[in-house]
């Protein structure tokens, strides 16, 4: 739903996709660049579908989620096969791997924290050990991001779930 400047830079290939609203699940299954961006695409695809299934179980009448699942099921054979497995999953900590087009490979620990004041929303924070290759890459990415023009804030109608695995 939202990202700071560094988050937008990290997810630049996703935000560069002209399809709106921005959605990581849609990018992962419908954009061919996703296989390059996510070096462990298969694992992340399984996790993404399991997270979407978990959310669908929480609120089976969520129109935006139902529409997203319908779109992915009609347009992606891989999504259809994974959705049919009926797996569910929650994860609040872990490591996400990216192959960023500007800074290369990144392996970033993350923590996902539910926002109690906004049920259904989660804040995900990435970190990198000081002095590590990932830290150096994030520093470079932050420098690169500071040179980019920032887009206008999203309108409420553009907002949707950004489920990442």
Coordinates of C-alpha atoms in Angstrom, one line a residue:
X1 CA 0.0 0.0 0.0
X2 CA 2.9 2.3 0.8
X3 CA 6.6 2.4 0.7
X4 CA 9.3 4.9 1.7
X5 CA 11.8 6.2 -0.8
X6 CA 14.2 3.3 -0.2
X7 CA 11.4 0.8 -0.4
X8 CA 10.3 2.2 -3.7
X9 CA 13.9 1.9 -4.9
X10 CA 14.1 -1.7 -3.7
X11 CA 10.9 -2.6 -5.5
X12 CA 11.7 -0.4 -8.5
X13 CA 10.8 -3.1 -11.1
X14 CA 7.4 -3.5 -9.4
X15 CA 6.7 0.2 -9.3
X16 CA 7.9 0.5 -12.9
X17 CA 5.3 -1.9 -14.1
X18 CA 2.6 0.3 -15.7
X19 CA -0.2 -1.9 -14.4
X20 CA -2.1 -0.2 -11.5
X21 CA -2.7 -0.6 -8.7
X22 CA 0.8 -1.8 -7.8
X23 CA 0.6 -5.3 -6.4
X24 CA 3.5 -7.7 -5.7
X25 CA 1.5 -10.9 -6.3
X26 CA 0.3 -9.5 -9.7
X27 CA 3.9 -8.6 -10.6
X28 CA 5.2 -12.0 -9.5
X29 CA 2.8 -14.0 -11.6
X30 CA 2.1 -11.8 -14.6
X31 CA 5.3 -9.9 -15.3
X32 CA 8.2 -11.8 -16.9
X33 CA 10.7 -9.6 -15.1
X34 CA 9.7 -11.1 -11.8
X35 CA 11.7 -14.3 -12.5
X36 CA 14.9 -12.1 -12.6
X37 CA 13.9 -9.9 -9.7
X38 CA 13.1 -12.9 -7.4
X39 CA 16.1 -15.3 -7.6
X40 CA 14.1 -17.9 -5.6
X41 CA 10.9 -17.3 -7.6
X42 CA 9.4 -20.8 -7.0
X43 CA 9.7 -20.5 -3.3
X44 CA 8.4 -17.0 -3.2
X45 CA 5.5 -17.9 -5.5
X46 CA 4.4 -20.7 -3.1
X47 CA 4.6 -18.3 -0.2
X48 CA 2.7 -15.6 -1.9
X49 CA -0.2 -17.8 -2.8
X50 CA -0.3 -19.3 0.7
X51 CA -0.4 -15.7 2.2
X52 CA -3.2 -14.8 -0.2
X53 CA -5.1 -17.9 0.8
X54 CA -4.6 -17.0 4.5
X55 CA -6.0 -13.5 3.8
X56 CA -8.9 -15.0 1.8
X57 CA -9.8 -17.1 4.8
X58 CA -9.8 -14.1 7.1
X59 CA -12.1 -12.1 4.8
X60 CA -13.7 -14.2 2.1
X61 CA -15.9 -11.2 1.0
X62 CA -12.9 -8.9 0.4
X63 CA -13.8 -7.7 -3.1
X64 CA -10.3 -6.4 -4.1
X65 CA -8.7 -9.7 -3.0
X66 CA -11.4 -11.8 -4.8
X67 CA -10.8 -9.7 -7.9
X68 CA -7.0 -10.2 -7.6
X69 CA -7.3 -14.0 -7.2
X70 CA -9.7 -14.1 -10.1
X71 CA -7.3 -12.1 -12.3
X72 CA -4.3 -14.3 -11.4
X73 CA -6.2 -17.5 -11.8
X74 CA -7.3 -16.6 -15.3
X75 CA -4.0 -15.3 -16.4
X76 CA -1.4 -17.5 -14.8
X77 CA -1.2 -21.3 -15.0
X78 CA 1.4 -21.3 -12.2
X79 CA -0.9 -19.3 -9.9
X80 CA -3.8 -21.7 -10.7
X81 CA -1.8 -24.7 -9.8
X82 CA -0.5 -23.2 -6.5
X83 CA -4.0 -21.9 -5.5
X84 CA -5.4 -25.4 -6.0
X85 CA -3.0 -26.7 -3.3
X86 CA -5.0 -24.8 -0.6
X87 CA -1.8 -24.0 1.4
X88 CA -2.0 -21.3 4.0
X89 CA 0.9 -19.5 5.7
X90 CA 1.8 -16.7 8.0
X91 CA 5.3 -15.4 8.3
X92 CA 6.6 -12.5 10.4
X93 CA 10.3 -12.9 10.1
X94 CA 12.7 -14.3 7.5
X95 CA 15.0 -13.4 4.7
X96 CA 13.9 -12.2 1.2
X97 CA 16.2 -12.5 -1.8
X98 CA 16.2 -10.0 -4.6
X99 CA 18.2 -9.5 -7.8
X100 CA 17.9 -5.8 -8.2
X101 CA 18.7 -4.3 -11.6
X102 CA 20.9 -1.5 -10.1
X103 CA 22.7 -3.1 -7.2
X104 CA 22.5 -6.8 -7.9
X105 CA 21.8 -9.6 -5.4
X106 CA 20.4 -8.7 -2.0
X107 CA 19.6 -11.0 0.8
X108 CA 17.6 -9.0 3.4
X109 CA 16.3 -10.1 6.8
X110 CA 12.8 -8.8 7.4
X111 CA 10.2 -8.4 10.2
X112 CA 6.5 -8.1 9.4
X113 CA 4.5 -6.4 12.1
X114 CA 0.7 -6.2 12.1
X115 CA -0.7 -2.8 12.7
X116 CA -3.3 -3.2 15.4
X117 CA -4.9 0.1 14.7
X118 CA -5.4 -0.9 11.1
X119 CA -6.5 -4.6 11.0
X120 CA -5.3 -6.3 7.8
X121 CA -2.3 -4.0 7.4
X122 CA 1.3 -5.0 8.1
X123 CA 4.4 -3.0 8.2
X124 CA 7.4 -4.9 6.8
X125 CA 10.9 -3.6 7.7
X126 CA 14.0 -4.8 6.0
X127 CA 17.5 -4.6 7.6
X128 CA 21.0 -5.4 6.8
X129 CA 24.0 -6.2 9.0
X130 CA 26.3 -3.1 9.1
X131 CA 29.4 -3.8 6.9
X132 CA 27.7 -6.7 5.0
X133 CA 27.3 -6.8 1.2
X134 CA 23.6 -6.2 1.6
X135 CA 24.2 -3.1 3.7
X136 CA 26.6 -1.8 1.1
X137 CA 24.0 -2.5 -1.6
X138 CA 21.3 -0.7 0.4
X139 CA 23.5 2.3 0.9
X140 CA 24.1 2.4 -2.9
X141 CA 20.4 1.9 -3.5
X142 CA 19.6 4.8 -1.1
X143 CA 22.0 7.0 -3.0
X144 CA 20.5 6.0 -6.3
X145 CA 17.0 6.6 -5.0
X146 CA 17.8 10.1 -3.8
X147 CA 18.5 11.0 -7.5
X148 CA 15.1 9.9 -8.7
X149 CA 12.1 12.0 -9.0
X150 CA 9.5 10.9 -6.5
X151 CA 6.0 10.0 -7.9
X152 CA 2.9 11.7 -6.6
X153 CA 1.3 10.0 -3.6
X154 CA -1.1 7.2 -4.5
X155 CA -4.8 8.0 -4.5
X156 CA -6.9 6.0 -2.2
X157 CA -8.4 4.3 -5.2
X158 CA -5.0 3.1 -6.3
X159 CA -4.2 1.3 -3.1
X160 CA -4.4 -2.4 -2.7
X161 CA -2.6 -5.2 -0.8
X162 CA 1.0 -5.7 -1.5
X163 CA 1.7 -9.3 -0.5
X164 CA 5.3 -10.3 -0.8
X165 CA 6.9 -13.6 0.1

